[in-house]
Coordinates of C-alpha atoms in Angstrom, one line a residue:
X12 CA 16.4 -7.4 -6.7
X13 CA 13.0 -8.1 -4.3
X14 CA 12.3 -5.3 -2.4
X15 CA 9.8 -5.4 0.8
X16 CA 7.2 -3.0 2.0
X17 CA 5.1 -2.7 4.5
X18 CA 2.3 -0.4 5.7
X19 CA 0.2 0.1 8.2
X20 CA -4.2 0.1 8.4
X21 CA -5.0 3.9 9.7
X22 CA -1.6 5.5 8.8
X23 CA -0.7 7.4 5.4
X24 CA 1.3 4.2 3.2
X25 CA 4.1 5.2 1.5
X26 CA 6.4 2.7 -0.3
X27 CA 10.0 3.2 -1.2
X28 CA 11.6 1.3 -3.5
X29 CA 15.7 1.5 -4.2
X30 CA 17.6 1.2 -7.1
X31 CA 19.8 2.8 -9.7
X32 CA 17.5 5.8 -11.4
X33 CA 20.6 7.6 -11.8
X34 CA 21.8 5.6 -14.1
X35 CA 19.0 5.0 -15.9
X36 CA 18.2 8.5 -16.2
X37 CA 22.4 9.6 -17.0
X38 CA 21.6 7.3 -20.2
X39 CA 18.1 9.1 -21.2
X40 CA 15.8 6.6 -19.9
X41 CA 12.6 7.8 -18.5
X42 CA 11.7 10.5 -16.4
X43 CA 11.5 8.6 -13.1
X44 CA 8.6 11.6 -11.9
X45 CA 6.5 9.9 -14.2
X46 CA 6.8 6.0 -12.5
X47 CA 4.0 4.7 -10.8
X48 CA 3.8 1.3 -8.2
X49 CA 1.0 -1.4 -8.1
X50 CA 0.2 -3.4 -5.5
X51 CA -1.4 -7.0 -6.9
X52 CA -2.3 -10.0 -5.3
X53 CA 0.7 -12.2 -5.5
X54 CA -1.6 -14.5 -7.3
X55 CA -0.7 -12.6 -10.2
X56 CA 2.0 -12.0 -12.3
X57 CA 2.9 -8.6 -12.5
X58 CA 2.2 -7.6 -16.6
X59 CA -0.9 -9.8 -16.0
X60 CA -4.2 -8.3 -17.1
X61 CA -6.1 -7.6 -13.7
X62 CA -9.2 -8.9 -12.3
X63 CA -10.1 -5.7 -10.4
X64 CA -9.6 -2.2 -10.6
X65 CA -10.9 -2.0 -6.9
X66 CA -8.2 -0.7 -4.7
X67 CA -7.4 -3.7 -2.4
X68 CA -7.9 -1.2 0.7
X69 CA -10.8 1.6 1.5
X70 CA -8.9 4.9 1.0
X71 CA -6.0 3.8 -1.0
X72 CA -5.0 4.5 -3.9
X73 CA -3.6 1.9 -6.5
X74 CA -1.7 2.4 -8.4
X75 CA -0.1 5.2 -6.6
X76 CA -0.2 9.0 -7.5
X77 CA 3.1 9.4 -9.7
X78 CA 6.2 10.6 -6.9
X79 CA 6.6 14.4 -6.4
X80 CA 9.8 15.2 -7.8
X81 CA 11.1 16.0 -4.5
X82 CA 10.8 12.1 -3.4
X83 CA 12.9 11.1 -6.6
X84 CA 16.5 10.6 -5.6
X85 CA 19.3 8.8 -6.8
X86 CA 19.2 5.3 -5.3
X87 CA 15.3 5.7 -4.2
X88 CA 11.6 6.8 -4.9
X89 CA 8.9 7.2 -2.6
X90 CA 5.1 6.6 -3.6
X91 CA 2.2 7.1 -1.6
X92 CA -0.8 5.6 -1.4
X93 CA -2.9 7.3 0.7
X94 CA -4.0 6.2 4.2
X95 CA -5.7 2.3 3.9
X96 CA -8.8 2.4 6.5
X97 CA -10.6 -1.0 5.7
X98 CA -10.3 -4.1 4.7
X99 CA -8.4 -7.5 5.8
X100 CA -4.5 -7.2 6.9
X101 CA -2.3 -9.7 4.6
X102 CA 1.0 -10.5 3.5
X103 CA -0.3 -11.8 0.2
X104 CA 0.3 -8.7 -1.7
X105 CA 3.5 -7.7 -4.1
X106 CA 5.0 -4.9 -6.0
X107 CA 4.4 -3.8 -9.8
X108 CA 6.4 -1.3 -11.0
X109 CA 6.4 0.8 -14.6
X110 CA 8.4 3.6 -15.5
X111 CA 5.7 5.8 -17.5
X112 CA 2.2 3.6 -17.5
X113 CA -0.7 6.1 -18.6
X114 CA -1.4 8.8 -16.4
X115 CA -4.6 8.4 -14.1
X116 CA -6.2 5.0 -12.9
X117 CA -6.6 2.3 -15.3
X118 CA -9.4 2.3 -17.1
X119 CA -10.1 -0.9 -17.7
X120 CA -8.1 -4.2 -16.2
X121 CA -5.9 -4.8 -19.7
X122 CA -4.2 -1.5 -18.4
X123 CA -2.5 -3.5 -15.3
X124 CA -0.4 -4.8 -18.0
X125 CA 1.7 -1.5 -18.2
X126 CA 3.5 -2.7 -14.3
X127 CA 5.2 -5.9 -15.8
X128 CA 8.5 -5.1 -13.8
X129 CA 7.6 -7.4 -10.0
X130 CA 10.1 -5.5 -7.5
X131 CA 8.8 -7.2 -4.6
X132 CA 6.3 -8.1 -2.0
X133 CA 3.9 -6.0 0.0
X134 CA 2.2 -6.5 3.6
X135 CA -0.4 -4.5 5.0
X136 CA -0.6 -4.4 9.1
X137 CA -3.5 -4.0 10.9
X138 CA -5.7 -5.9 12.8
X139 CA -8.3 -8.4 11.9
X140 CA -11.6 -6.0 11.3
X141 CA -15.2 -7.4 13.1
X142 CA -13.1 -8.7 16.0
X143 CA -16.1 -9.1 19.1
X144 CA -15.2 -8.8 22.3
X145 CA -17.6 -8.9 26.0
X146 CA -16.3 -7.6 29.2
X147 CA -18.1 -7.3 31.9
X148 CA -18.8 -4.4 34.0
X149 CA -16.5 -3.9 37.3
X150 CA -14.3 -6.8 36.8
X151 CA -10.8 -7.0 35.3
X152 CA -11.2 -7.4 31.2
X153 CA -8.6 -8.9 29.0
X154 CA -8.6 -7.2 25.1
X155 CA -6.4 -9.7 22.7
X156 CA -6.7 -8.0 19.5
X157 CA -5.8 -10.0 16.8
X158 CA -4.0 -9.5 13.4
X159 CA -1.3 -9.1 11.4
X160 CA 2.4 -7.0 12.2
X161 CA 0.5 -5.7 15.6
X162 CA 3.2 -4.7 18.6
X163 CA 2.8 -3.9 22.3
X164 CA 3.0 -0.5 21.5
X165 CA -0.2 -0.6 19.0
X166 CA -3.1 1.0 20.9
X167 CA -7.3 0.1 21.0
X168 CA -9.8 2.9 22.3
X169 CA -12.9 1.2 23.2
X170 CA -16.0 3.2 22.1
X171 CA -20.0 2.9 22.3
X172 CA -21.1 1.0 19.2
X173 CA -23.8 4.4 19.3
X174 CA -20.9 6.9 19.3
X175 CA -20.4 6.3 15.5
X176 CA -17.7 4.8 13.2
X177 CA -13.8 4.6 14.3
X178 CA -12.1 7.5 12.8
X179 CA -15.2 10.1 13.0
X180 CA -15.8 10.3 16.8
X181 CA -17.0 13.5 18.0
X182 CA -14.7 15.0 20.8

Protein backbone atom coordinates (compact mmCIF):
# COMPACT_ATOMS: atom_id res chain seq x y z
CA UNK A 1 0.00 0.00 0.00
CA UNK A 2 1.38 3.85 -0.90
CA UNK A 3 2.59 5.35 1.98
CA UNK A 4 3.35 9.37 2.31
CA UNK A 5 6.05 11.29 3.89
CA UNK A 6 6.94 14.45 4.30
CA UNK A 7 9.84 16.40 5.76
CA UNK A 8 10.80 19.60 6.44
CA UNK A 9 14.07 21.99 4.93
CA UNK A 10 16.16 22.88 8.31
CA UNK A 11 14.68 20.07 10.62
CA UNK A 12 16.15 16.42 11.21
CA UNK A 13 13.87 14.14 8.34
CA UNK A 14 12.77 11.00 9.46
CA UNK A 15 10.39 8.78 7.54
CA UNK A 16 8.23 6.06 8.90
CA UNK A 17 6.84 3.67 6.90
CA UNK A 18 4.07 0.89 8.24
CA UNK A 19 3.56 -2.45 7.54
CA UNK A 20 3.56 -6.05 8.69
CA UNK A 21 7.46 -6.79 9.73
CA UNK A 22 6.15 -9.01 12.18
CA UNK A 23 5.05 -11.24 10.02
CA UNK A 24 7.65 -11.17 7.81
CA UNK A 25 10.10 -11.67 10.37
CA UNK A 26 7.73 -14.69 12.51
CA UNK A 27 8.37 -16.60 9.03
CA UNK A 28 12.40 -15.85 8.86
CA UNK A 29 12.45 -13.17 6.48
CA UNK A 30 14.99 -10.59 6.87
CA UNK A 31 16.29 -8.78 9.73
CA UNK A 32 14.21 -5.58 9.27
CA UNK A 33 17.56 -3.56 11.26
CA UNK A 34 19.19 -4.20 8.15
CA UNK A 35 16.34 -2.23 5.64
CA UNK A 36 17.27 0.88 4.25
CA UNK A 37 14.67 3.74 2.29
CA UNK A 38 15.50 5.70 -0.93
CA UNK A 39 14.18 8.60 -1.91
CA UNK A 40 14.12 8.91 -6.07
CA UNK A 41 12.74 11.24 -8.33
CA UNK A 42 9.31 9.91 -9.24
CA UNK A 43 10.65 10.02 -12.71
CA UNK A 44 12.04 6.73 -11.89
CA UNK A 45 10.96 3.49 -11.19
CA UNK A 46 12.08 2.23 -8.15
CA UNK A 47 14.66 -0.95 -9.18
CA UNK A 48 15.77 1.50 -11.88
CA UNK A 49 19.45 2.06 -12.19
CA UNK A 50 20.04 5.74 -10.98
CA UNK A 51 21.27 8.78 -12.64
CA UNK A 52 22.89 10.22 -9.55
CA UNK A 53 24.31 9.24 -6.45
CA UNK A 54 24.02 12.97 -5.31
CA UNK A 55 21.75 13.18 -2.30
CA UNK A 56 18.74 15.23 -3.67
CA UNK A 57 19.27 17.63 -0.54
CA UNK A 58 22.64 19.34 1.13
CA UNK A 59 23.00 17.37 4.40
CA UNK A 60 20.88 14.39 3.78
CA UNK A 61 21.53 11.34 3.51
CA UNK A 62 20.17 8.91 0.83
CA UNK A 63 19.69 6.21 1.16
CA UNK A 64 19.15 6.40 4.82
CA UNK A 65 21.44 5.10 7.62
CA UNK A 66 19.85 1.46 8.30
CA UNK A 67 17.09 2.00 11.51
CA UNK A 68 18.45 1.55 15.12
CA UNK A 69 16.90 -1.37 16.34
CA UNK A 70 15.09 0.53 18.82
CA UNK A 71 12.84 2.28 15.80
CA UNK A 72 11.96 -1.36 14.46
CA UNK A 73 8.58 -2.23 15.73
CA UNK A 74 5.91 -4.43 14.76
CA UNK A 75 3.63 -2.51 12.32
CA UNK A 76 6.53 0.40 11.71
CA UNK A 77 10.19 1.47 11.03
CA UNK A 78 11.63 4.81 11.32
CA UNK A 79 14.63 5.99 9.08
CA UNK A 80 16.41 9.11 9.22
CA UNK A 81 17.88 11.07 6.92
CA UNK A 82 19.62 13.66 8.45
CA UNK A 83 18.59 17.35 8.52
CA UNK A 84 18.08 18.59 4.49
CA UNK A 85 19.54 22.35 4.50
CA UNK A 86 19.57 23.23 0.62
CA UNK A 87 18.14 22.76 -2.31
CA UNK A 88 14.56 23.31 -4.06
CA UNK A 89 11.24 22.09 -1.99
CA UNK A 90 9.12 19.56 -4.22
CA UNK A 91 6.59 17.06 -4.13
CA UNK A 92 8.19 15.19 -7.02
CA UNK A 93 9.99 12.75 -4.91
CA UNK A 94 8.93 8.87 -3.82
CA UNK A 95 9.81 6.01 -1.71
CA UNK A 96 12.33 2.93 -2.47
CA UNK A 97 12.47 0.50 -0.15
CA UNK A 98 14.83 -2.91 0.32
CA UNK A 99 15.08 -5.18 3.03
CA UNK A 100 19.05 -5.85 3.09
CA UNK A 101 20.62 -3.63 -0.03
CA UNK A 102 24.56 -3.46 0.61
CA UNK A 103 25.61 -1.76 3.53
CA UNK A 104 27.08 1.84 2.98
CA UNK A 105 26.17 4.33 -0.02
CA UNK A 106 26.01 2.93 -3.39
CA UNK A 107 28.89 2.86 -5.08
CA UNK A 108 27.99 3.26 -8.33
CA UNK A 109 24.26 4.05 -9.75
CA UNK A 110 23.50 0.11 -10.85
CA UNK A 111 23.35 -0.22 -6.96
CA UNK A 112 19.93 1.81 -6.85
CA UNK A 113 18.63 -1.31 -8.31
CA UNK A 114 18.75 -3.08 -4.74
CA UNK A 115 15.23 -0.57 -3.55
CA UNK A 116 12.87 -2.16 -6.27
CA UNK A 117 9.94 -2.32 -3.66
CA UNK A 118 8.06 1.74 -4.38
CA UNK A 119 6.16 2.24 -1.03
CA UNK A 120 5.16 5.64 -1.71
CA UNK A 121 5.68 9.29 -2.38
CA UNK A 122 7.92 11.83 -0.63
CA UNK A 123 7.58 15.79 -0.28
CA UNK A 124 10.15 18.00 1.05
CA UNK A 125 8.80 21.45 2.66
CA UNK A 126 10.60 24.40 2.65
CA UNK A 127 10.58 27.50 1.05
CA UNK A 128 11.74 28.50 -2.36
CA UNK A 129 15.73 29.26 -1.71
CA UNK A 130 17.11 32.89 -3.47
CA UNK A 131 13.80 34.50 -2.72
CA UNK A 132 14.69 38.67 -2.97
CA UNK A 133 12.97 40.86 -1.04
CA UNK A 134 13.42 45.23 -0.59
CA UNK A 135 11.90 46.98 2.23
CA UNK A 136 12.38 50.10 2.93
CA UNK A 137 13.63 51.79 5.96
CA UNK A 138 10.86 53.23 8.49
CA UNK A 139 7.87 52.20 6.60
CA UNK A 140 5.62 49.18 7.10
CA UNK A 141 7.26 46.04 5.03
CA UNK A 142 5.28 43.04 3.80
CA UNK A 143 7.60 39.56 3.71
CA UNK A 144 5.49 36.82 1.47
CA UNK A 145 7.86 33.95 1.52
CA UNK A 146 7.14 31.63 -0.94
CA UNK A 147 7.24 27.73 -1.18
CA UNK A 148 6.09 24.60 -0.67
CA UNK A 149 3.98 23.03 2.70
CA UNK A 150 4.86 26.61 4.52
CA UNK A 151 2.09 27.54 7.45
CA UNK A 152 1.43 30.75 9.49
CA UNK A 153 3.34 29.37 12.14
CA UNK A 154 6.63 28.95 9.94
CA UNK A 155 8.97 31.80 10.98
CA UNK A 156 11.77 34.21 8.73
CA UNK A 157 14.64 36.07 10.74
CA UNK A 158 15.84 38.71 8.57
CA UNK A 159 19.70 39.06 8.69
CA UNK A 160 22.58 41.33 7.07
CA UNK A 161 23.69 39.63 3.83
CA UNK A 162 27.45 40.52 5.78
CA UNK A 163 26.43 38.57 8.96
CA UNK A 164 27.18 35.24 7.15
CA UNK A 165 25.19 32.23 5.96
CA UNK A 166 21.66 31.09 7.61
CA UNK A 167 22.33 28.47 10.06
CA UNK A 168 25.94 29.78 11.25
CA UNK A 169 25.12 33.32 12.72
CA UNK A 170 27.17 34.34 15.47
CA UNK A 171 25.11 35.23 18.65
Amino acid sequence: FAQAAECFLGEGCAVTLAGLFKYYAAEDNPDFQSSRVLIMPDTHSCGAEGTTLAPPWVGMENPCPRPNVEEVHDDRITYRLSIPVANPPTRSYQLCWDSNPPNGKPGTAKLYEEYRVGVGTFTMNGPYQGQSKTCNLGASCTIQVEGIGLTNTNHVLLISKYGGPCGNIPP
